[in-house]
GROMACS .gro file of C-alpha atoms in nm:
model
  421
    1MET     CA    1   0.060   5.479   8.699
    2ILE     CA    2  -0.077   5.687   8.419
    3SER     CA    3   0.041   6.048   8.380
    4LYS     CA    4  -0.199   6.335   8.315
    5THR     CA    5  -0.056   6.369   7.959
    6GLY     CA    6  -0.146   6.003   7.905
    7ILE     CA    7  -0.522   6.060   8.029
    8THR     CA    8  -0.553   6.374   7.789
    9ILE     CA    9  -0.425   6.177   7.499
   10THR     CA   10  -0.661   5.894   7.563
   11THR     CA   11  -0.965   6.109   7.622
   12LEU     CA   12  -0.887   6.300   7.295
   13PHE     CA   13  -0.852   5.960   7.113
   14ALA     CA   14  -1.193   5.853   7.252
   15PHE     CA   15  -1.357   6.172   7.138
   16LEU     CA   16  -1.214   6.138   6.789
   17CYS     CA   17  -1.344   5.785   6.763
   18PHE     CA   18  -1.689   5.900   6.874
   19PHE     CA   19  -1.709   6.174   6.626
   20GLN     CA   20  -1.571   5.952   6.349
   21SER     CA   21  -1.838   5.694   6.424
   22SER     CA   22  -2.114   5.950   6.461
   23GLY     CA   23  -2.020   6.095   6.114
   24GLN     CA   24  -2.070   5.775   5.938
   25GLU     CA   25  -2.390   5.728   5.749
   26VAL     CA   26  -2.635   5.503   5.914
   27LYS     CA   27  -2.706   5.190   5.705
   28PHE     CA   28  -3.030   5.010   5.678
   29LYS     CA   29  -3.051   4.677   5.837
   30GLY     CA   30  -3.350   4.450   5.803
   31ASP     CA   31  -3.618   4.342   5.564
   32PRO     CA   32  -3.700   4.638   5.333
   33ASP     CA   33  -4.052   4.509   5.244
   34ILE     CA   34  -4.159   4.482   5.603
   35SER     CA   35  -4.011   4.822   5.693
   36PHE     CA   36  -4.186   4.967   5.376
   37GLU     CA   37  -4.510   4.826   5.510
   38THR     CA   38  -4.436   4.970   5.853
   39ALA     CA   39  -4.365   5.322   5.693
   40ARG     CA   40  -4.710   5.311   5.491
   41ASN     CA   41  -4.889   5.244   5.809
   42LEU     CA   42  -4.730   5.524   5.992
   43ALA     CA   43  -4.794   5.768   5.706
   44PHE     CA   44  -5.162   5.664   5.687
   45ASN     CA   45  -5.205   5.715   6.069
   46LYS     CA   46  -5.063   6.077   6.053
   47GLN     CA   47  -4.713   6.010   6.147
   48ARG     CA   48  -4.552   6.116   5.830
   49LYS     CA   49  -4.230   6.230   5.979
   50GLN     CA   50  -4.147   5.898   6.134
   51ALA     CA   51  -4.268   5.733   5.798
   52GLN     CA   52  -4.036   5.965   5.595
   53ASP     CA   53  -3.740   5.883   5.827
   54THR     CA   54  -3.811   5.498   5.772
   55LEU     CA   55  -3.835   5.532   5.399
   56ASN     CA   56  -3.513   5.741   5.377
   57LEU     CA   57  -3.339   5.476   5.578
   58ILE     CA   58  -3.451   5.204   5.342
   59LEU     CA   59  -3.310   5.399   5.058
   60THR     CA   60  -2.969   5.421   5.208
   61LYS     CA   61  -2.910   5.059   5.119
   62TYR     CA   62  -3.176   5.019   4.839
   63PRO     CA   63  -3.164   5.351   4.644
   64ASP     CA   64  -3.340   5.182   4.337
   65TYR     CA   65  -3.650   5.055   4.525
   66HIS     CA   66  -3.863   5.283   4.333
   67GLU     CA   67  -4.181   5.206   4.510
   68VAL     CA   68  -4.025   5.329   4.839
   69ARG     CA   69  -3.903   5.646   4.677
   70ALA     CA   70  -4.232   5.707   4.498
   71PHE     CA   71  -4.421   5.683   4.831
   72LEU     CA   72  -4.168   5.911   5.004
   73ALA     CA   73  -4.227   6.159   4.720
   74THR     CA   74  -4.603   6.127   4.769
   75THR     CA   75  -4.574   6.192   5.145
   76TYR     CA   76  -4.389   6.516   5.063
   77SER     CA   77  -4.668   6.616   4.839
   78TRP     CA   78  -4.915   6.565   5.108
   79ASP     CA   79  -4.710   6.777   5.336
   80GLY     CA   80  -4.704   7.050   5.060
   81ASP     CA   81  -4.331   7.008   5.009
   82TYR     CA   82  -4.369   6.992   4.633
   83LYS     CA   83  -4.002   7.076   4.545
   84LYS     CA   84  -3.885   6.774   4.763
   85ALA     CA   85  -4.141   6.559   4.613
   86ARG     CA   86  -4.048   6.681   4.246
   87ALA     CA   87  -3.673   6.571   4.303
   88GLU     CA   88  -3.757   6.233   4.422
   89PHE     CA   89  -3.998   6.168   4.125
   90LYS     CA   90  -3.739   6.303   3.889
   91SER     CA   91  -3.490   6.063   4.039
   92ILE     CA   92  -3.723   5.765   3.970
   93LEU     CA   93  -3.827   5.890   3.612
   94ASP     CA   94  -3.467   5.943   3.501
   95LYS     CA   95  -3.417   5.566   3.559
   96ASP     CA   96  -3.759   5.416   3.478
   97LYS     CA   97  -4.023   5.592   3.266
   98ASN     CA   98  -4.240   5.274   3.233
   99THR     CA   99  -4.428   5.278   3.561
  100LYS     CA  100  -4.777   5.457   3.521
  101SER     CA  101  -4.828   5.508   3.898
  102THR     CA  102  -4.506   5.715   3.917
  103TRP     CA  103  -4.637   5.941   3.633
  104VAL     CA  104  -4.967   5.975   3.790
  105ALA     CA  105  -4.824   6.067   4.129
  106ALA     CA  106  -4.561   6.318   3.971
  107ILE     CA  107  -4.835   6.484   3.767
  108ASN     CA  108  -5.064   6.527   4.068
  109ASN     CA  109  -4.765   6.684   4.249
  110GLU     CA  110  -4.733   6.953   3.987
  111LEU     CA  111  -5.106   7.006   3.982
  112TRP     CA  112  -5.105   7.055   4.360
  113ALA     CA  113  -4.810   7.288   4.339
  114GLU     CA  114  -5.002   7.499   4.098
  115SER     CA  115  -4.755   7.427   3.822
  116PRO     CA  116  -5.004   7.321   3.549
  117TYR     CA  117  -4.776   7.384   3.245
  118ALA     CA  118  -4.520   7.144   3.392
  119ALA     CA  119  -4.798   6.896   3.455
  120LEU     CA  120  -4.933   6.934   3.112
  121GLU     CA  121  -4.578   6.858   2.956
  122MET     CA  122  -4.553   6.550   3.180
  123THR     CA  123  -4.889   6.403   3.072
  124THR     CA  124  -4.773   6.448   2.711
  125GLU     CA  125  -4.475   6.241   2.771
  126ALA     CA  126  -4.646   5.995   2.992
  127LEU     CA  127  -4.930   5.934   2.721
  128SER     CA  128  -4.650   5.855   2.470
  129LYS     CA  129  -4.562   5.568   2.699
  130PHE     CA  130  -4.925   5.476   2.777
  131PRO     CA  131  -5.142   5.585   2.483
  132ASP     CA  132  -5.509   5.674   2.545
  133ASP     CA  133  -5.472   5.577   2.927
  134THR     CA  134  -5.781   5.716   3.087
  135ASP     CA  135  -5.608   5.817   3.418
  136LEU     CA  136  -5.355   6.012   3.224
  137LEU     CA  137  -5.612   6.172   2.989
  138TYR     CA  138  -5.805   6.290   3.308
  139LEU     CA  139  -5.492   6.453   3.442
  140LYS     CA  140  -5.432   6.604   3.117
  141ALA     CA  141  -5.767   6.766   3.107
  142SER     CA  142  -5.709   6.906   3.458
  143ALA     CA  143  -5.376   7.056   3.344
  144GLU     CA  144  -5.537   7.205   3.051
  145GLU     CA  145  -5.814   7.344   3.237
  146ASN     CA  146  -5.559   7.506   3.493
  147THR     CA  147  -5.370   7.659   3.188
  148ASN     CA  148  -5.697   7.856   3.108
  149ASN     CA  149  -5.794   7.624   2.819
  150PRO     CA  150  -6.124   7.470   2.931
  151LEU     CA  151  -6.221   7.392   2.560
  152GLN     CA  152  -5.914   7.175   2.524
  153ALA     CA  153  -5.988   7.014   2.857
  154PHE     CA  154  -6.346   6.940   2.746
  155ASN     CA  155  -6.217   6.779   2.422
  156THR     CA  156  -5.968   6.554   2.616
  157ILE     CA  157  -6.246   6.448   2.850
  158GLU     CA  158  -6.472   6.361   2.557
  159LEU     CA  159  -6.171   6.139   2.421
  160LEU     CA  160  -6.154   5.977   2.765
  161LEU     CA  161  -6.533   5.880   2.743
  162THR     CA  162  -6.499   5.741   2.418
  163LYS     CA  163  -6.254   5.499   2.555
  164ASP     CA  164  -6.441   5.440   2.893
  165PRO     CA  165  -6.798   5.551   2.846
  166GLY     CA  166  -6.893   5.448   3.212
  167ASN     CA  167  -6.643   5.664   3.387
  168GLN     CA  168  -6.854   5.854   3.636
  169LYS     CA  169  -6.567   6.078   3.752
  170ALA     CA  170  -6.516   6.179   3.390
  171LYS     CA  171  -6.890   6.238   3.328
  172ASP     CA  172  -6.897   6.475   3.626
  173TYR     CA  173  -6.600   6.656   3.518
  174GLU     CA  174  -6.750   6.695   3.166
  175ASN     CA  175  -7.046   6.856   3.303
  176SER     CA  176  -6.840   7.087   3.521
  177LEU     CA  177  -6.649   7.195   3.213
  178ASN     CA  178  -6.969   7.227   3.013
  179ASN     CA  179  -7.092   7.465   3.283
  180LYS     CA  180  -6.771   7.666   3.261
  181LEU     CA  181  -6.797   7.690   2.885
  182ARG     CA  182  -7.143   7.808   2.896
  183LYS     CA  183  -7.056   8.164   2.938
  184ASN     CA  184  -7.408   8.313   2.845
  185THR     CA  185  -7.720   8.310   3.048
  186ILE     CA  186  -8.065   8.420   2.981
  187GLY     CA  187  -8.340   8.424   3.249
  188VAL     CA  188  -8.687   8.551   3.376
  189ARG     CA  189  -8.800   8.637   3.699
  190ALA     CA  190  -9.163   8.703   3.819
  191GLU     CA  191  -9.254   8.827   4.168
  192VAL     CA  192  -9.603   8.928   4.310
  193ASP     CA  193  -9.663   9.088   4.644
  194VAL     CA  194 -10.011   9.022   4.803
  195PHE     CA  195 -10.131   9.257   5.079
  196SER     CA  196 -10.355   9.187   5.378
  197GLU     CA  197 -10.535   9.514   5.322
  198VAL     CA  198 -10.538   9.853   5.139
  199PHE     CA  199 -10.326   9.759   4.824
  200ASP     CA  200 -10.405   9.562   4.531
  201PRO     CA  201 -10.118   9.312   4.444
  202PHE     CA  202  -9.784   9.453   4.298
  203GLU     CA  203  -9.633   9.271   4.009
  204TYR     CA  204  -9.262   9.273   3.926
  205TYR     CA  205  -9.083   9.097   3.620
  206THR     CA  206  -8.734   9.088   3.513
  207LEU     CA  207  -8.580   8.964   3.173
  208LYS     CA  208  -8.196   8.929   3.197
  209TYR     CA  209  -7.901   8.833   2.984
  210ALA     CA  210  -7.560   8.766   3.151
  211ARG     CA  211  -7.217   8.681   3.024
  212GLN     CA  212  -6.888   8.549   3.194
  213THR     CA  213  -6.565   8.705   3.062
  214LYS     CA  214  -6.225   8.691   3.181
  215TYR     CA  215  -6.249   9.027   3.341
  216GLY     CA  216  -6.562   8.933   3.529
  217SER     CA  217  -6.944   8.895   3.465
  218MET     CA  218  -7.180   9.142   3.312
  219ILE     CA  219  -7.563   9.121   3.372
  220ALA     CA  220  -7.813   9.341   3.157
  221LYS     CA  221  -8.171   9.347   3.271
  222ILE     CA  222  -8.516   9.476   3.188
  223ASN     CA  223  -8.735   9.538   3.474
  224TYR     CA  224  -9.120   9.577   3.439
  225ASP     CA  225  -9.326   9.686   3.743
  226ARG     CA  226  -9.711   9.712   3.770
  227ARG     CA  227  -9.864   9.896   4.060
  228PHE     CA  228 -10.183  10.108   4.113
  229ASP     CA  229 -10.282  10.020   3.752
  230GLU     CA  230  -9.965  10.191   3.622
  231ASN     CA  231  -9.675  10.021   3.439
  232GLY     CA  232  -9.318  10.107   3.429
  233ILE     CA  233  -8.996   9.982   3.279
  234GLN     CA  234  -8.640  10.022   3.405
  235TYR     CA  235  -8.313   9.933   3.224
  236GLU     CA  236  -8.034   9.813   3.432
  237ILE     CA  237  -7.681   9.679   3.407
  238ASP     CA  238  -7.470   9.507   3.682
  239LEU     CA  239  -7.100   9.446   3.641
  240TYR     CA  240  -6.869   9.225   3.858
  241PRO     CA  241  -6.514   9.326   3.757
  242LYS     CA  242  -6.218   9.122   3.890
  243ILE     CA  243  -5.959   9.335   4.054
  244ALA     CA  244  -5.709   9.083   4.189
  245LYS     CA  245  -5.716   8.741   4.352
  246GLY     CA  246  -5.991   8.750   4.620
  247PHE     CA  247  -6.075   9.105   4.541
  248TYR     CA  248  -6.366   9.210   4.320
  249ALA     CA  249  -6.615   9.479   4.268
  250TYR     CA  250  -6.987   9.541   4.200
  251VAL     CA  251  -7.098   9.825   3.978
  252ASN     CA  252  -7.465   9.906   3.902
  253LEU     CA  253  -7.649  10.153   3.680
  254GLY     CA  254  -8.018  10.185   3.604
  255VAL     CA  255  -8.241  10.438   3.431
  256ALA     CA  256  -8.619  10.463   3.374
  257ASN     CA  257  -8.893  10.709   3.286
  258SER     CA  258  -9.162  10.608   3.512
  259SER     CA  259  -9.286  10.711   3.854
  260LEU     CA  260  -9.268  10.354   3.962
  261PHE     CA  261  -8.871  10.352   3.939
  262PRO     CA  262  -8.604  10.603   4.035
  263ASP     CA  263  -8.513  10.821   3.726
  264VAL     CA  264  -8.162  10.696   3.773
  265ARG     CA  265  -8.006  10.450   4.032
  266TYR     CA  266  -7.641  10.373   4.056
  267GLY     CA  267  -7.403  10.202   4.306
  268ALA     CA  268  -7.075  10.046   4.374
  269GLU     CA  269  -6.926   9.789   4.631
  270LEU     CA  270  -6.588   9.630   4.683
  271TYR     CA  271  -6.560   9.269   4.797
  272LYS     CA  272  -6.255   9.111   4.968
  273SER     CA  273  -6.178   8.761   5.068
  274LEU     CA  274  -6.048   8.730   5.431
  275PRO     CA  275  -5.882   8.454   5.632
  276LYS     CA  276  -6.091   8.168   5.774
  277SER     CA  277  -6.334   8.171   5.461
  278PHE     CA  278  -6.480   8.514   5.540
  279GLU     CA  279  -6.573   8.764   5.296
  280ALA     CA  280  -6.643   9.139   5.359
  281SER     CA  281  -6.783   9.418   5.146
  282LEU     CA  282  -6.853   9.792   5.158
  283GLY     CA  283  -7.028  10.018   4.925
  284PHE     CA  284  -7.316  10.251   4.837
  285ARG     CA  285  -7.642  10.297   4.633
  286THR     CA  286  -7.793  10.618   4.508
  287LEU     CA  287  -8.155  10.656   4.409
  288LYS     CA  288  -8.269  10.972   4.226
  289PHE     CA  289  -8.639  11.025   4.255
  290SER     CA  290  -8.784  11.386   4.309
  291THR     CA  291  -8.509  11.393   4.557
  292THR     CA  292  -8.199  11.182   4.595
  293THR     CA  293  -8.156  10.909   4.838
  294ASN     CA  294  -7.814  10.772   4.932
  295ILE     CA  295  -7.775  10.446   5.102
  296TYR     CA  296  -7.452  10.305   5.250
  297THR     CA  297  -7.416   9.924   5.290
  298GLY     CA  298  -7.172   9.661   5.398
  299SER     CA  299  -7.174   9.285   5.447
  300LEU     CA  300  -6.993   9.011   5.615
  301GLY     CA  301  -7.015   8.650   5.480
  302TRP     CA  302  -6.886   8.320   5.606
  303TYR     CA  303  -6.844   7.990   5.416
  304THR     CA  304  -6.812   7.684   5.625
  305GLY     CA  305  -6.836   7.340   5.455
  306ASN     CA  306  -7.150   7.352   5.240
  307ASP     CA  307  -7.306   7.630   5.460
  308TYR     CA  308  -7.305   7.994   5.388
  309TRP     CA  309  -7.395   8.269   5.651
  310THR     CA  310  -7.411   8.639   5.567
  311PHE     CA  311  -7.504   8.980   5.737
  312ARG     CA  312  -7.577   9.282   5.552
  313THR     CA  313  -7.686   9.631   5.676
  314TYR     CA  314  -7.808   9.939   5.507
  315LEU     CA  315  -7.771  10.291   5.648
  316THR     CA  316  -7.992  10.575   5.486
  317PRO     CA  317  -7.964  10.921   5.614
  318GLY     CA  318  -8.288  11.125   5.582
  319ASP     CA  319  -8.505  11.405   5.729
  320ALA     CA  320  -8.594  11.175   6.014
  321GLY     CA  321  -8.243  11.087   6.097
  322LEU     CA  322  -8.044  10.773   6.017
  323SER     CA  323  -8.254  10.483   5.905
  324THR     CA  324  -8.087  10.137   5.953
  325SER     CA  325  -8.195   9.792   5.848
  326GLY     CA  326  -8.014   9.458   5.851
  327ILE     CA  327  -8.050   9.120   5.694
  328ILE     CA  328  -7.926   8.791   5.830
  329GLY     CA  329  -7.913   8.489   5.577
  330TYR     CA  330  -7.826   8.151   5.556
  331ARG     CA  331  -7.780   7.892   5.276
  332LYS     CA  332  -7.727   7.518   5.274
  333TYR     CA  333  -7.574   7.417   4.942
  334ARG     CA  334  -7.598   7.070   4.792
  335LYS     CA  335  -7.399   6.959   4.496
  336ASP     CA  336  -7.290   7.310   4.369
  337ALA     CA  337  -7.385   7.680   4.389
  338ASN     CA  338  -7.693   7.638   4.179
  339ASN     CA  339  -7.860   7.397   4.431
  340PHE     CA  340  -7.932   7.523   4.780
  341ILE     CA  341  -8.202   7.598   5.033
  342GLY     CA  342  -8.187   7.917   5.232
  343CYS     CA  343  -8.363   8.155   5.450
  344SER     CA  344  -8.337   8.508   5.569
  345PHE     CA  345  -8.460   8.743   5.833
  346GLY     CA  346  -8.453   9.123   5.822
  347ILE     CA  347  -8.565   9.429   6.020
  348GLY     CA  348  -8.602   9.779   5.904
  349ILE     CA  349  -8.672   9.928   5.566
  350SER     CA  350  -8.404   9.982   5.291
  351PRO     CA  351  -8.508  10.202   4.986
  352GLU     CA  352  -8.308   9.959   4.774
  353ASN     CA  353  -8.549   9.671   4.853
  354ASN     CA  354  -8.854   9.877   4.930
  355GLN     CA  355  -8.853  10.150   4.669
  356PHE     CA  356  -9.225  10.195   4.692
  357PHE     CA  357  -9.214  10.342   5.041
  358ILE     CA  358  -8.955  10.597   4.940
  359ILE     CA  359  -9.153  10.693   4.625
  360SER     CA  360  -9.467  10.746   4.823
  361GLN     CA  361  -9.296  10.970   5.093
  362PRO     CA  362  -8.967  11.082   4.960
  363ASN     CA  363  -8.934  11.353   5.239
  364SER     CA  364  -9.085  11.153   5.519
  365THR     CA  365  -8.990  11.267   5.881
  366VAL     CA  366  -9.082  10.903   6.015
  367ILE     CA  367  -8.862  10.595   6.011
  368LEU     CA  368  -9.101  10.322   5.934
  369LYS     CA  369  -9.072   9.981   6.107
  370SER     CA  370  -9.062   9.627   5.922
  371GLN     CA  371  -8.971   9.268   5.992
  372ARG     CA  372  -8.955   9.012   5.719
  373VAL     CA  373  -8.875   8.647   5.684
  374ARG     CA  374  -8.806   8.475   5.336
  375ILE     CA  375  -8.723   8.109   5.232
  376GLU     CA  376  -8.573   8.009   4.906
  377TYR     CA  377  -8.500   7.698   4.717
  378ASP     CA  378  -8.285   7.679   4.399
  379PHE     CA  379  -8.228   7.354   4.192
  380SER     CA  380  -8.088   7.285   3.859
  381SER     CA  381  -8.120   7.012   3.584
  382SER     CA  382  -7.864   6.718   3.600
  383ASN     CA  383  -7.644   6.889   3.338
  384ASN     CA  384  -7.691   7.244   3.513
  385ARG     CA  385  -7.805   7.395   3.188
  386ASN     CA  386  -8.140   7.506   3.344
  387ILE     CA  387  -8.182   7.649   3.684
  388TRP     CA  388  -8.509   7.712   3.863
  389GLY     CA  389  -8.573   7.912   4.182
  390THR     CA  390  -8.859   7.970   4.428
  391GLN     CA  391  -8.903   8.212   4.703
  392PHE     CA  392  -9.179   8.290   4.964
  393GLY     CA  393  -9.157   8.574   5.199
  394ILE     CA  394  -9.372   8.747   5.469
  395THR     CA  395  -9.332   9.112   5.569
  396HIS     CA  396  -9.481   9.281   5.880
  397GLN     CA  397  -9.483   9.641   5.756
  398GLU     CA  398  -9.580   9.966   5.934
  399LYS     CA  399  -9.830  10.167   5.747
  400ILE     CA  400  -9.673  10.479   5.582
  401PHE     CA  401 -10.014  10.667   5.611
  402ASP     CA  402 -10.103  10.519   5.968
  403VAL     CA  403  -9.788  10.518   6.174
  404GLY     CA  404  -9.806  10.258   6.441
  405ASN     CA  405 -10.037  10.027   6.268
  406TYR     CA  406  -9.912   9.737   6.034
  407PHE     CA  407 -10.025   9.532   5.741
  408TRP     CA  408  -9.894   9.199   5.614
  409MET     CA  409  -9.736   9.150   5.284
  410TYR     CA  410  -9.675   8.803   5.106
  411THR     CA  411  -9.423   8.760   4.847
  412PHE     CA  412  -9.416   8.491   4.586
  413THR     CA  413  -9.124   8.449   4.335
  414LEU     CA  414  -9.043   8.222   4.059
  415SER     CA  415  -8.722   8.233   3.830
  416TRP     CA  416  -8.575   8.027   3.551
  417GLU     CA  417  -8.227   8.066   3.391
  418MET     CA  418  -8.070   7.879   3.095
  419ASN     CA  419  -7.696   7.860   3.022
  420PHE     CA  420  -7.548   7.831   2.682
  421LYS     CA  421  -7.213   7.857   2.496
   0.00000   0.00000   0.00000
């Protein structure tokens, strides 16, 4: 017969044995190559946690199986756990610096972690082991670009292309860097409005110069207008200053000494990036003719894949009350922002886009009605140095001198821009 004291001691001993065995590290048993292949299949089938458990288990018995550790680190990178990945890559490179694939994966980890200076330092060391290697040169260029040195990145890519002239990925990157280095743009735009009745055609031309700076972009324009056998010129400047990441502004000033333009126009708008690829803005425009017209505007844009949707509204207080107008636009982008097809639909009149109707009746007590549709197509040369644009629009416009009756207006637009360093 066992006493209660004996039962207690036996039970305590059993528990101690259990915790001792549970505290022991689990050791891998099996074929590491087969388990490695299993882990790879799991990882590529979106079961990365199970894959990482298997890889870590293999490393308990084979800590120097560098391919396993490198793949484990890569899965951490995919998960955005760059610190864990960095530790695993360092463990390998401390023992073996002669495997290029490890260097490539480790440098990519730093680039994804937005640590371009660390990536650049690693590419320098890797290239000392593998001189002029094209994969490493490409990563070096990426790191240089991300350290705000696109010119050095361009030189590195050119070196790569001397080693491998047929490298299409490098050629595409060279074109991209070339575009980034072309900080200057000149362009011309011609527009004509043809009316179904009453008016002779209106002509509108713009000559512009733009420059990209680290503070944002600047655009200077000379606008020429011809209407009613009169000519007018307006001088205008647009600024897009960067304020913070995902936050920038638009500032405009224009002056003229012609009845075809406001004597002074100015405006400002703030743009803010929002979650889920949305962007919103809020601003105003002021046009000074014989009287002053204030316009309040706002927009909401949404990027989804290669598609961009936007809605903008204009609110214009006046003698007749509050005039409202709105525009819904859509663009389908192709290879980049310079190549797209788009369309828009608008209702109501905005003095910013229809200055003629405000000039004609600045103190009108009637809010005119209008509907318009416009299609556009922009495309560039293969190296993106030259960009062409075409637009065609139809407007159904209420007559300012015969309210309730309408005319049609057909708008044709052509534009050309050239980027240069």
